Structures are given as C-alpha cells and as structure tokens.
PDB file of C-alpha atoms in Angstrom:
ATOM      1  CA  HIS A   1      96.317 107.746  85.243  1.00  0.00           C
ATOM      2  CA  THR A   2      97.217 110.329  87.890  1.00  0.00           C
ATOM      3  CA  TRP A   3      98.722 107.664  90.127  1.00  0.00           C
ATOM      4  CA  SER A   4     100.972 106.480  87.308  1.00  0.00           C
ATOM      5  CA  ARG A   5     102.334 110.021  86.842  1.00  0.00           C
ATOM      6  CA  LEU A   6     103.354 110.423  90.484  1.00  0.00           C
ATOM      7  CA  SER A   7     106.971 109.977  91.502  1.00  0.00           C
ATOM      8  CA  GLU A   8     107.808 107.318  94.062  1.00  0.00           C
ATOM      9  CA  ALA A   9     108.310 110.012  96.702  1.00  0.00           C
ATOM     10  CA  GLU A  10     104.905 111.537  95.899  1.00  0.00           C
ATOM     11  CA  ARG A  11     103.248 108.130  96.145  1.00  0.00           C
ATOM     12  CA  GLN A  12     104.803 107.625  99.560  1.00  0.00           C
ATOM     13  CA  VAL A  13     103.488 110.992 100.701  1.00  0.00           C
ATOM     14  CA  LEU A  14     100.016 110.236  99.376  1.00  0.00           C
ATOM     15  CA  THR A  15     100.099 106.873 101.137  1.00  0.00           C
ATOM     16  CA  GLY A  16     100.982 108.628 104.373  1.00  0.00           C
ATOM     17  CA  LEU A  17      98.126 111.093 103.967  1.00  0.00           C
ATOM     18  CA  THR A  18      95.565 108.272 103.770  1.00  0.00           C
ATOM     19  CA  VAL A  19      95.824 107.658 107.527  1.00  0.00           C
ATOM     20  CA  PHE A  20      94.374 111.066 108.405  1.00  0.00           C
ATOM     21  CA  ARG A  21      90.708 111.372 109.328  1.00  0.00           C
ATOM     22  CA  GLY A  22      88.807 114.607 108.847  1.00  0.00           C
ATOM     23  CA  GLY A  23      91.683 116.619 107.385  1.00  0.00           C
ATOM     24  CA  PHE A  24      95.151 117.642 108.523  1.00  0.00           C
ATOM     25  CA  THR A  25      97.521 120.563 108.904  1.00  0.00           C
ATOM     26  CA  LEU A  26     100.818 121.042 107.077  1.00  0.00           C
ATOM     27  CA  ALA A  27     102.700 120.335 110.322  1.00  0.00           C
ATOM     28  CA  ALA A  28     100.869 117.035 110.754  1.00  0.00           C
ATOM     29  CA  ALA A  29     101.374 116.077 107.103  1.00  0.00           C
ATOM     30  CA  ARG A  30     105.094 116.799 107.416  1.00  0.00           C
ATOM     31  CA  ALA A  31     105.470 114.755 110.601  1.00  0.00           C
ATOM     32  CA  VAL A  32     103.359 111.778 109.525  1.00  0.00           C
ATOM     33  CA  ALA A  33     103.781 111.583 105.747  1.00  0.00           C
ATOM     34  CA  GLY A  34     106.992 113.515 105.157  1.00  0.00           C
ATOM     35  CA  ALA A  35     105.100 116.054 103.061  1.00  0.00           C
ATOM     36  CA  ASP A  36     106.770 119.420 102.527  1.00  0.00           C
ATOM     37  CA  LEU A  37     104.879 122.461 101.288  1.00  0.00           C
ATOM     38  CA  GLU A  38     106.085 122.024  97.696  1.00  0.00           C
ATOM     39  CA  THR A  39     104.792 118.448  97.503  1.00  0.00           C
ATOM     40  CA  LEU A  40     101.490 119.409  99.083  1.00  0.00           C
ATOM     41  CA  LEU A  41     101.029 122.270  96.607  1.00  0.00           C
ATOM     42  CA  ALA A  42     101.783 119.904  93.726  1.00  0.00           C
ATOM     43  CA  MET A  43      99.043 117.604  94.981  1.00  0.00           C
ATOM     44  CA  LEU A  44      96.698 120.552  95.272  1.00  0.00           C
ATOM     45  CA  ASN A  45      97.390 121.376  91.613  1.00  0.00           C
ATOM     46  CA  ARG A  46      96.601 117.773  90.657  1.00  0.00           C
ATOM     47  CA  LEU A  47      93.373 117.963  92.707  1.00  0.00           C
ATOM     48  CA  LEU A  48      94.516 115.067  94.895  1.00  0.00           C
ATOM     49  CA  VAL A  49      94.354 117.308  97.965  1.00  0.00           C
ATOM     50  CA  ARG A  50      91.840 120.053  98.689  1.00  0.00           C
ATOM     51  CA  ARG A  51      92.007 123.063 100.978  1.00  0.00           C
ATOM     52  CA  GLN A  52      89.520 122.554 103.777  1.00  0.00           C
ATOM     53  CA  ALA A  53      89.938 125.686 105.892  1.00  0.00           C
ATOM     54  CA  GLU A  54      92.711 128.096 106.717  1.00  0.00           C
ATOM     55  CA  GLY A  55      95.803 125.987 107.345  1.00  0.00           C
ATOM     56  CA  ARG A  56      93.997 122.662 106.808  1.00  0.00           C
ATOM     57  CA  PHE A  57      93.820 120.181 103.957  1.00  0.00           C
ATOM     58  CA  VAL A  58      91.818 117.053 103.179  1.00  0.00           C
ATOM     59  CA  LEU A  59      91.834 114.087 100.817  1.00  0.00           C
ATOM     60  CA  HIS A  60      88.607 113.241  99.014  1.00  0.00           C
ATOM     61  CA  GLU A  61      87.403 109.948 100.489  1.00  0.00           C
ATOM     62  CA  LEU A  62      87.516 108.107  97.152  1.00  0.00           C
ATOM     63  CA  ILE A  63      91.098 109.262  96.547  1.00  0.00           C
ATOM     64  CA  ARG A  64      92.009 108.214 100.083  1.00  0.00           C
ATOM     65  CA  GLN A  65      90.535 104.748  99.559  1.00  0.00           C
ATOM     66  CA  TYR A  66      92.234 104.320  96.176  1.00  0.00           C
ATOM     67  CA  ALA A  67      95.671 105.325  97.457  1.00  0.00           C
ATOM     68  CA  GLU A  68      95.225 103.075 100.481  1.00  0.00           C
ATOM     69  CA  ARG A  69      94.483 100.082  98.229  1.00  0.00           C
ATOM     70  CA  ARG A  70      97.535 100.764  96.066  1.00  0.00           C
ATOM     71  CA  ALA A  71      99.881 101.079  99.037  1.00  0.00           C
ATOM     72  CA  GLU A  72     101.922  98.313 100.625  1.00  0.00           C
ATOM     73  CA  GLU A  73     100.753  97.239 104.070  1.00  0.00           C
ATOM     74  CA  ARG A  74     104.133  97.947 105.674  1.00  0.00           C
ATOM     75  CA  GLU A  75     103.999 101.548 104.418  1.00  0.00           C
ATOM     76  CA  LEU A  76     100.483 101.967 105.744  1.00  0.00           C
ATOM     77  CA  GLU A  77     101.473 100.556 109.118  1.00  0.00           C
ATOM     78  CA  ARG A  78     104.455 102.888 109.295  1.00  0.00           C
ATOM     79  CA  ALA A  79     102.163 105.836 108.552  1.00  0.00           C
ATOM     80  CA  ARG A  80      99.553 104.704 111.109  1.00  0.00           C
ATOM     81  CA  THR A  81     102.223 104.424 113.777  1.00  0.00           C
ATOM     82  CA  ALA A  82     103.636 107.867 112.930  1.00  0.00           C
ATOM     83  CA  HIS A  83     100.100 109.296 112.940  1.00  0.00           C
ATOM     84  CA  SER A  84      99.317 107.740 116.314  1.00  0.00           C
ATOM     85  CA  ARG A  85     102.518 108.961 117.908  1.00  0.00           C
ATOM     86  CA  TYR A  86     102.141 112.499 116.498  1.00  0.00           C
ATOM     87  CA  PHE A  87      98.631 112.971 117.853  1.00  0.00           C
ATOM     88  CA  THR A  88      99.149 111.195 121.180  1.00  0.00           C
ATOM     89  CA  ASP A  89     102.272 113.316 121.732  1.00  0.00           C
ATOM     90  CA  LEU A  90     100.178 116.392 120.974  1.00  0.00           C
ATOM     91  CA  LEU A  91      97.588 115.280 123.534  1.00  0.00           C
ATOM     92  CA  SER A  92     100.355 114.858 126.090  1.00  0.00           C
ATOM     93  CA  ASP A  93     101.659 118.353 125.344  1.00  0.00           C
ATOM     94  CA  LEU A  94      98.164 119.800 125.865  1.00  0.00           C
ATOM     95  CA  THR A  95      97.717 118.422 129.395  1.00  0.00           C
ATOM     96  CA  ALA A  96      98.880 121.559 131.220  1.00  0.00           C
ATOM     97  CA  ASP A  97      96.835 123.802 128.915  1.00  0.00           C
ATOM     98  CA  ILE A  98      93.573 121.897 129.249  1.00  0.00           C
ATOM     99  CA  LYS A  99      93.900 121.929 133.042  1.00  0.00           C
ATOM    100  CA  GLY A 100      94.868 125.589 133.162  1.00  0.00           C
ATOM    101  CA  ALA A 101      94.117 128.991 131.744  1.00  0.00           C
ATOM    102  CA  ALA A 102      94.500 127.848 128.111  1.00  0.00           C
ATOM    103  CA  VAL A 103      91.642 125.369 128.375  1.00  0.00           C
ATOM    104  CA  GLN A 104      89.609 126.981 125.566  1.00  0.00           C
ATOM    105  CA  GLN A 105      92.495 126.830 123.098  1.00  0.00           C
ATOM    106  CA  ALA A 106      93.284 123.239 124.085  1.00  0.00           C
ATOM    107  CA  LEU A 107      89.678 122.161 123.631  1.00  0.00           C
ATOM    108  CA  ALA A 108      89.577 123.846 120.223  1.00  0.00           C
ATOM    109  CA  THR A 109      92.771 122.047 119.172  1.00  0.00           C
ATOM    110  CA  VAL A 110      91.370 118.650 120.112  1.00  0.00           C
ATOM    111  CA  GLN A 111      87.977 119.443 118.582  1.00  0.00           C
ATOM    112  CA  ALA A 112      89.514 120.441 115.240  1.00  0.00           C
ATOM    113  CA  ASP A 113      91.230 117.054 114.928  1.00  0.00           C
ATOM    114  CA  SER A 114      88.875 114.924 117.026  1.00  0.00           C
ATOM    115  CA  ALA A 115      88.716 112.153 114.405  1.00  0.00           C
ATOM    116  CA  ASN A 116      92.508 112.041 114.175  1.00  0.00           C
ATOM    117  CA  PHE A 117      92.906 111.965 117.943  1.00  0.00           C
ATOM    118  CA  GLU A 118      90.387 109.139 118.187  1.00  0.00           C
ATOM    119  CA  ALA A 119      92.157 107.094 115.499  1.00  0.00           C
ATOM    120  CA  ALA A 120      95.519 107.758 117.148  1.00  0.00           C
ATOM    121  CA  TRP A 121      94.239 106.631 120.550  1.00  0.00           C
ATOM    122  CA  TYR A 122      92.766 103.368 119.288  1.00  0.00           C
ATOM    123  CA  HIS A 123      95.904 102.554 117.300  1.00  0.00           C
ATOM    124  CA  ALA A 124      98.005 103.115 120.433  1.00  0.00           C
ATOM    125  CA  VAL A 125      95.623 100.909 122.396  1.00  0.00           C
ATOM    126  CA  GLU A 126      95.740  98.129 119.804  1.00  0.00           C
ATOM    127  CA  ARG A 127      99.548  98.181 119.925  1.00  0.00           C
ATOM    128  CA  ALA A 128      99.625  98.500 123.736  1.00  0.00           C
ATOM    129  CA  ASP A 129     101.832 101.573 123.349  1.00  0.00           C
ATOM    130  CA  LEU A 130     102.303 102.409 127.033  1.00  0.00           C
ATOM    131  CA  ASP A 131     104.026 105.746 126.400  1.00  0.00           C
ATOM    132  CA  ALA A 132     101.221 106.932 124.129  1.00  0.00           C
ATOM    133  CA  ILE A 133      98.402 105.706 126.369  1.00  0.00           C
ATOM    134  CA  GLU A 134      99.878 107.202 129.508  1.00  0.00           C
ATOM    135  CA  GLY A 135     100.685 110.528 127.853  1.00  0.00           C
ATOM    136  CA  ALA A 136      97.392 110.964 125.995  1.00  0.00           C
ATOM    137  CA  SER A 137      94.848 109.821 128.580  1.00  0.00           C
ATOM    138  CA  PRO A 138      94.824 112.902 130.907  1.00  0.00           C
ATOM    139  CA  THR A 139      93.978 115.330 128.106  1.00  0.00           C
ATOM    140  CA  LEU A 140      91.447 112.935 126.579  1.00  0.00           C
ATOM    141  CA  ASP A 141      89.804 112.562 129.981  1.00  0.00           C
ATOM    142  CA  GLU A 142      89.474 116.328 130.368  1.00  0.00           C
ATOM    143  CA  TYR A 143      88.201 116.696 126.797  1.00  0.00           C
ATOM    144  CA  PHE A 144      85.488 114.057 127.264  1.00  0.00           C
ATOM    145  CA  TYR A 145      84.510 115.736 130.545  1.00  0.00           C
ATOM    146  CA  TYR A 146      84.142 119.223 129.064  1.00  0.00           C
ATOM    147  CA  LYS A 147      82.243 117.906 126.044  1.00  0.00           C
ATOM    148  CA  GLY A 148      80.013 115.647 128.138  1.00  0.00           C
ATOM    149  CA  GLN A 149      80.990 112.649 126.006  1.00  0.00           C
ATOM    150  CA  LEU A 150      80.624 110.032 128.725  1.00  0.00           C
ATOM    151  CA  ASP A 151      79.899 107.090 126.419  1.00  0.00           C
ATOM    152  CA  ALA A 152      82.875 107.929 124.214  1.00  0.00           C
ATOM    153  CA  ALA A 153      85.077 108.125 127.305  1.00  0.00           C
ATOM    154  CA  ARG A 154      83.921 104.746 128.584  1.00  0.00           C
ATOM    155  CA  ARG A 155      84.529 103.155 125.181  1.00  0.00           C
ATOM    156  CA  ALA A 156      87.974 104.688 124.746  1.00  0.00           C
ATOM    157  CA  PHE A 157      89.249 103.945 128.230  1.00  0.00           C
ATOM    158  CA  GLY A 158      87.463 100.607 128.312  1.00  0.00           C
ATOM    159  CA  ALA A 159      89.386  99.556 125.203  1.00  0.00           C
ATOM    160  CA  GLY A 160      92.581 100.510 126.997  1.00  0.00           C
ATOM    161  CA  LEU A 161      91.621  98.406 130.009  1.00  0.00           C
ATOM    162  CA  GLU A 162      90.973  95.378 127.817  1.00  0.00           C
ATOM    163  CA  THR A 163      94.324  95.685 126.054  1.00  0.00           C
ATOM    164  CA  LEU A 164      96.377  96.313 129.192  1.00  0.00           C
ATOM    165  CA  THR A 165      94.854  93.550 131.327  1.00  0.00           C
ATOM    166  CA  PRO A 166      97.107  90.754 129.986  1.00  0.00           C
ATOM    167  CA  LEU A 167     100.200  92.951 130.273  1.00  0.00           C
ATOM    168  CA  ALA A 168      99.296  93.938 133.824  1.00  0.00           C
ATOM    169  CA  GLN A 169      98.900  90.318 134.860  1.00  0.00           C
ATOM    170  CA  ALA A 170     101.813  88.652 133.061  1.00  0.00           C
ATOM    171  CA  PRO A 171     105.233  88.690 134.784  1.00  0.00           C
ATOM    172  CA  GLY A 172     107.699  90.803 132.864  1.00  0.00           C
ATOM    173  CA  PRO A 173     109.470  94.150 132.727  1.00  0.00           C
ATOM    174  CA  ALA A 174     106.327  96.008 131.655  1.00  0.00           C
ATOM    175  CA  GLN A 175     103.976  94.498 134.238  1.00  0.00           C
ATOM    176  CA  ALA A 176     104.197  97.151 136.952  1.00  0.00           C
ATOM    177  CA  ARG A 177     103.880 100.056 134.553  1.00  0.00           C
ATOM    178  CA  ALA A 178     101.022  98.453 132.635  1.00  0.00           C
ATOM    179  CA  ALA A 179      99.227  97.762 135.918  1.00  0.00           C
ATOM    180  CA  ARG A 180      99.628 101.384 136.995  1.00  0.00           C
ATOM    181  CA  ILE A 181      98.379 102.817 133.696  1.00  0.00           C
ATOM    182  CA  ARG A 182      95.486 100.353 133.654  1.00  0.00           C
ATOM    183  CA  ALA A 183      94.500 101.380 137.189  1.00  0.00           C
ATOM    184  CA  ARG A 184      94.531 105.049 136.197  1.00  0.00           C
ATOM    185  CA  LEU A 185      92.215 104.221 133.285  1.00  0.00           C
ATOM    186  CA  GLN A 186      89.960 102.379 135.744  1.00  0.00           C
ATOM    187  CA  VAL A 187      89.696 105.581 137.767  1.00  0.00           C
ATOM    188  CA  ASN A 188      88.676 107.462 134.603  1.00  0.00           C
ATOM    189  CA  VAL A 189      85.989 104.894 133.797  1.00  0.00           C
ATOM    190  CA  ALA A 190      84.727 104.812 137.392  1.00  0.00           C
ATOM    191  CA  GLN A 191      84.259 108.581 137.348  1.00  0.00           C
ATOM    192  CA  LYS A 192      82.029 108.257 134.289  1.00  0.00           C
ATOM    193  CA  GLU A 193      80.127 105.375 135.892  1.00  0.00           C
ATOM    194  CA  PHE A 194      79.287 107.592 138.859  1.00  0.00           C
ATOM    195  CA  TRP A 195      77.944 110.204 136.465  1.00  0.00           C
ATOM    196  CA  THR A 196      75.825 107.691 134.525  1.00  0.00           C
ATOM    197  CA  GLY A 197      74.354 106.077 137.630  1.00  0.00           C
ATOM    198  CA  ASP A 198      76.438 102.879 137.799  1.00  0.00           C
ATOM    199  CA  PHE A 199      77.252 103.502 141.452  1.00  0.00           C
ATOM    200  CA  GLN A 200      78.233 100.008 142.596  1.00  0.00           C
ATOM    201  CA  ALA A 201      80.207  99.298 139.431  1.00  0.00           C
ATOM    202  CA  ALA A 202      82.203 102.488 140.041  1.00  0.00           C
ATOM    203  CA  LEU A 203      82.920 101.570 143.679  1.00  0.00           C
ATOM    204  CA  ASP A 204      84.038  98.052 142.717  1.00  0.00           C
ATOM    205  CA  ARG A 205      86.289  99.420 140.001  1.00  0.00           C
ATOM    206  CA  LEU A 206      87.851 101.973 142.348  1.00  0.00           C
ATOM    207  CA  GLU A 207      88.469  99.321 144.982  1.00  0.00           C
ATOM    208  CA  GLU A 208      90.463  97.262 142.485  1.00  0.00           C
ATOM    209  CA  ALA A 209      92.277 100.332 141.146  1.00  0.00           C
ATOM    210  CA  GLY A 210      93.139 101.423 144.687  1.00  0.00           C
ATOM    211  CA  ARG A 211      94.800  98.093 145.463  1.00  0.00           C
ATOM    212  CA  THR A 212      96.867  98.310 142.291  1.00  0.00           C
ATOM    213  CA  LEU A 213      97.882 101.939 142.815  1.00  0.00           C
ATOM    214  CA  ALA A 214      98.853 101.249 146.429  1.00  0.00           C
ATOM    215  CA  GLU A 215     101.370  98.737 145.054  1.00  0.00           C
ATOM    216  CA  HIS A 216     102.461 100.256 141.748  1.00  0.00           C
ATOM    217  CA  GLY A 217     101.244 103.864 141.671  1.00  0.00           C
ATOM    218  CA  THR A 218     102.355 107.145 143.127  1.00  0.00           C
ATOM    219  CA  ALA A 219     100.855 108.959 146.094  1.00  0.00           C
ATOM    220  CA  THR A 220      99.215 111.360 143.626  1.00  0.00           C
ATOM    221  CA  ASP A 221      97.702 108.483 141.638  1.00  0.00           C
ATOM    222  CA  LEU A 222      96.123 107.088 144.789  1.00  0.00           C
ATOM    223  CA  ALA A 223      94.928 110.511 145.893  1.00  0.00           C
ATOM    224  CA  ARG A 224      93.200 111.067 142.553  1.00  0.00           C
ATOM    225  CA  ALA A 225      91.403 107.739 142.913  1.00  0.00           C
ATOM    226  CA  ARG A 226      90.217 108.790 146.374  1.00  0.00           C
ATOM    227  CA  LEU A 227      89.108 112.153 145.008  1.00  0.00           C
ATOM    228  CA  VAL A 228      86.989 110.480 142.329  1.00  0.00           C
ATOM    229  CA  GLN A 229      85.499 108.165 144.937  1.00  0.00           C
ATOM    230  CA  GLY A 230      84.791 111.056 147.306  1.00  0.00           C
ATOM    231  CA  ASN A 231      83.059 113.086 144.610  1.00  0.00           C
ATOM    232  CA  GLY A 232      81.082 110.008 143.584  1.00  0.00           C
ATOM    233  CA  LEU A 233      79.921 109.458 147.148  1.00  0.00           C
ATOM    234  CA  VAL A 234      78.847 113.103 147.373  1.00  0.00           C
ATOM    235  CA  ARG A 235      76.706 112.635 144.246  1.00  0.00           C
ATOM    236  CA  TYR A 236      74.875 109.885 146.132  1.00  0.00           C
ATOM    237  CA  ALA A 237      74.645 111.838 149.409  1.00  0.00           C
ATOM    238  CA  ALA A 238      77.103 109.552 151.230  1.00  0.00           C
ATOM    239  CA  TYR A 239      78.733 112.585 152.822  1.00  0.00           C
ATOM    240  CA  ALA A 240      80.091 110.931 155.967  1.00  0.00           C
ATOM    241  CA  GLU A 241      81.918 108.314 153.880  1.00  0.00           C
ATOM    242  CA  ALA A 242      83.304 110.958 151.522  1.00  0.00           C
ATOM    243  CA  ARG A 243      84.763 113.224 154.212  1.00  0.00           C
ATOM    244  CA  PRO A 244      87.818 111.104 155.227  1.00  0.00           C
ATOM    245  CA  LEU A 245      88.656 110.561 151.558  1.00  0.00           C
ATOM    246  CA  PHE A 246      88.859 114.312 150.915  1.00  0.00           C
ATOM    247  CA  GLU A 247      90.941 114.767 154.073  1.00  0.00           C
ATOM    248  CA  GLN A 248      93.392 112.095 152.854  1.00  0.00           C
ATOM    249  CA  VAL A 249      93.575 113.764 149.440  1.00  0.00           C
ATOM    250  CA  LEU A 250      94.255 117.140 151.045  1.00  0.00           C
ATOM    251  CA  THR A 251      97.101 115.671 153.109  1.00  0.00           C
ATOM    252  CA  THR A 252      98.691 114.084 150.034  1.00  0.00           C
ATOM    253  CA  ALA A 253      98.252 117.250 147.984  1.00  0.00           C
ATOM    254  CA  ALA A 254     100.049 119.287 150.646  1.00  0.00           C
ATOM    255  CA  GLU A 255     102.880 116.741 150.854  1.00  0.00           C
ATOM    256  CA  GLU A 256     103.279 116.575 147.071  1.00  0.00           C
ATOM    257  CA  GLY A 257     102.771 120.295 146.460  1.00  0.00           C
ATOM    258  CA  ASP A 258      99.944 119.579 144.013  1.00  0.00           C
ATOM    259  CA  LEU A 259      97.769 122.709 143.998  1.00  0.00           C
ATOM    260  CA  TYR A 260      95.340 121.309 141.426  1.00  0.00           C
ATOM    261  CA  LEU A 261      94.613 118.333 143.676  1.00  0.00           C
ATOM    262  CA  GLU A 262      94.587 120.546 146.767  1.00  0.00           C
ATOM    263  CA  GLY A 263      91.956 122.815 145.272  1.00  0.00           C
ATOM    264  CA  ALA A 264      89.754 119.854 144.349  1.00  0.00           C
ATOM    265  CA  ALA A 265      90.066 118.399 147.864  1.00  0.00           C
ATOM    266  CA  HIS A 266      89.109 121.724 149.496  1.00  0.00           C
ATOM    267  CA  ASN A 267      86.094 121.907 147.201  1.00  0.00           C
ATOM    268  CA  GLY A 268      85.019 118.391 148.158  1.00  0.00           C
ATOM    269  CA  LEU A 269      85.395 119.113 151.860  1.00  0.00           C
ATOM    270  CA  ALA A 270      83.375 122.293 151.477  1.00  0.00           C
ATOM    271  CA  ASN A 271      80.558 120.331 149.884  1.00  0.00           C
ATOM    272  CA  VAL A 272      80.600 117.783 152.705  1.00  0.00           C
ATOM    273  CA  LEU A 273      80.615 120.452 155.427  1.00  0.00           C
ATOM    274  CA  SER A 274      77.723 122.344 153.885  1.00  0.00           C
ATOM    275  CA  TYR A 275      75.577 119.313 153.016  1.00  0.00           C
ATOM    276  CA  LEU A 276      76.359 117.061 155.999  1.00  0.00           C
ATOM    277  CA  GLU A 277      76.810 119.498 158.853  1.00  0.00           C
ATOM    278  CA  GLY A 278      75.349 122.723 157.544  1.00  0.00           C
ATOM    279  CA  ASP A 279      78.575 124.438 158.586  1.00  0.00           C
ATOM    280  CA  VAL A 280      78.461 127.285 156.102  1.00  0.00           C
ATOM    281  CA  ARG A 281      81.298 129.263 157.707  1.00  0.00           C
ATOM    282  CA  ARG A 282      83.838 126.432 157.469  1.00  0.00           C
ATOM    283  CA  ALA A 283      82.537 125.466 154.038  1.00  0.00           C
ATOM    284  CA  GLU A 284      83.202 128.992 152.823  1.00  0.00           C
ATOM    285  CA  GLU A 285      86.744 128.780 154.172  1.00  0.00           C
ATOM    286  CA  HIS A 286      87.397 125.630 152.157  1.00  0.00           C
ATOM    287  CA  TYR A 287      85.713 127.085 149.060  1.00  0.00           C
ATOM    288  CA  SER A 288      87.979 130.133 149.355  1.00  0.00           C
ATOM    289  CA  LEU A 289      91.082 127.934 149.687  1.00  0.00           C
ATOM    290  CA  SER A 290      89.910 125.925 146.679  1.00  0.00           C
ATOM    291  CA  LEU A 291      89.480 129.077 144.641  1.00  0.00           C
ATOM    292  CA  GLU A 292      92.884 130.340 145.733  1.00  0.00           C
ATOM    293  CA  ALA A 293      94.632 127.103 144.725  1.00  0.00           C
ATOM    294  CA  HIS A 294      92.907 126.830 141.364  1.00  0.00           C
ATOM    295  CA  THR A 295      93.490 130.492 140.599  1.00  0.00           C
ATOM    296  CA  HIS A 296      97.188 129.968 141.295  1.00  0.00           C
ATOM    297  CA  VAL A 297      97.440 127.113 138.741  1.00  0.00           C
ATOM    298  CA  GLY A 298      95.211 128.938 136.254  1.00  0.00           C
ATOM    299  CA  ASN A 299      92.311 126.483 136.294  1.00  0.00           C
ATOM    300  CA  LEU A 300      89.511 128.561 134.808  1.00  0.00           C
ATOM    301  CA  GLU A 301      86.779 126.092 135.701  1.00  0.00           C
TER     302      GLU A 301
END
C-alpha cells in the first residue's frame, strides 16, 4: 500500500537506498540515490527510513528487500555502481589522512561505514574497475592493518588478484595498468602472509610482483615491495638478507623525496643493525632519522 502511494521519483530514491549496508549519511544518500533532505524526511514520516544515530539513517531490512524486489535490475545496477564509486572515492580521499596525523578520524570514518566500504570494494572488483581498485586499496590496506583484520585483507585483495589476472595477461590498452595494480595487491597479500606465517608463499608472491613492477611499476612501487620483503625477512630473523633491501629502499626514497618510505627504511635498517650486528649506536641514529621523517609527514604510528 505504501509503495503504491509513492511518486516515481520517491520510488527511484528508495531503490537507490537499498544498496546501502549498515546505514548511510545524507551526503551518501544524495550522491548514490539522489535523495535530498525533503525526500528523506518524507520517508522518515512514512516510516520507510529510520534515524540510526546522529547524521545517519537506515532502512529496515524487510523494507530494503521489498523495495529491491520491486525495482528494475538496471536501476539497481546503476545504484550499485554509484554506491561503489562514492565509497571507493572516499577511501581514496582518506589515504593521506590514514597515513598521517588524522589516522584516528580516518579509521573512525571507515569503521562507521565498514559494510558499505566492503560492498563497494567487491562491486569494483567484480567490474574490474581499475580506477576504484587502485584508489581504494591503500586506505583499505592501512585499515585492515590497524584493525588486525588479516583474513579480511587476504580475501579482499585476493579477490582483486583473481579478477585482474586475465586483464594483466591479455594484450590490450589496459594490460600494463592492470598488471601494475595486480602486483601492488600481491604486495599487500604477501605482507599479510608474512604475518600469518606463510613465509615461502609470501616470498614467491613478492618475487612475481617484483618482476611485474620492474616492468610496469614506478620506482616507489618497487621500493614498497622491497620494504615488505625486508620487514618479512626481519620477522624470520633473516637479517643479512633484509639489509640490502632496506638500503635500496632508502636510496629510492631519497631520490623520490618520499619521507614516509624513507622513515620506514631507516626503521628497518635500525632493526637489522641492532639484531644482526648489535650496533646500538648506529641503530639509534637510524631510529632517530626514522622518527624525524615520520614526524615530518605526520605519521602518528
């Protein structure tokens, strides 16, 4: 009965709202479903939408399912695509914050809409949306790290690897870029494999990623892969093997002017010097340089 009383515009808005998971803000509803405040308030009055918390709204699950069944598939797909792009763009915008002094606010933003970000990521992966995958993955990687969600990270990035493999192997205009993004996801997965004890799997994955990044990536991409490998080797007490990797990363960081990477490389070298050689004085020098670099970029961690 309520559905029959809605205008066509209101039905379209309600259809758009069905793609949200775990609630939404007015800004998100406007961007994804074209909902203005007046329409949203009208739906609140009809009890189609509920207030969830300050500035957030939610559809009851039964209402969401009903509206989804009544909607045309093309309208749902349009809304899913808009939803995916809105949240992956937001993840991209949060990259500097989550790596800097605003890390707490960035983590809170992702946490508040974690179900929406997850749905947006998997939709982008299913559609092989290279812009969305490339833009969203750095913030997602940091979020999974801070939350200790290693299995979720491996699933999310593993899905990306599976989707991008055919694109990275097939000749075409997107091949090089797909190969580069896929290799960067491999580095993310390898880092988690080191942490979960899959040492050889991580090394094999990094070897493949390194070959790809040497051909299609940037110097910074390759340096990050070496950094992950160096830190992984340190976890397994392979200090002598890790040392040249950190030195290579430090050289690249200086050439590229990447203070975040420079700080991480100094930290890795300090670990190697203290654990391998017991050279506390030089280790302290590198720790101090690491702290200086990370303080400059605002990395609270």
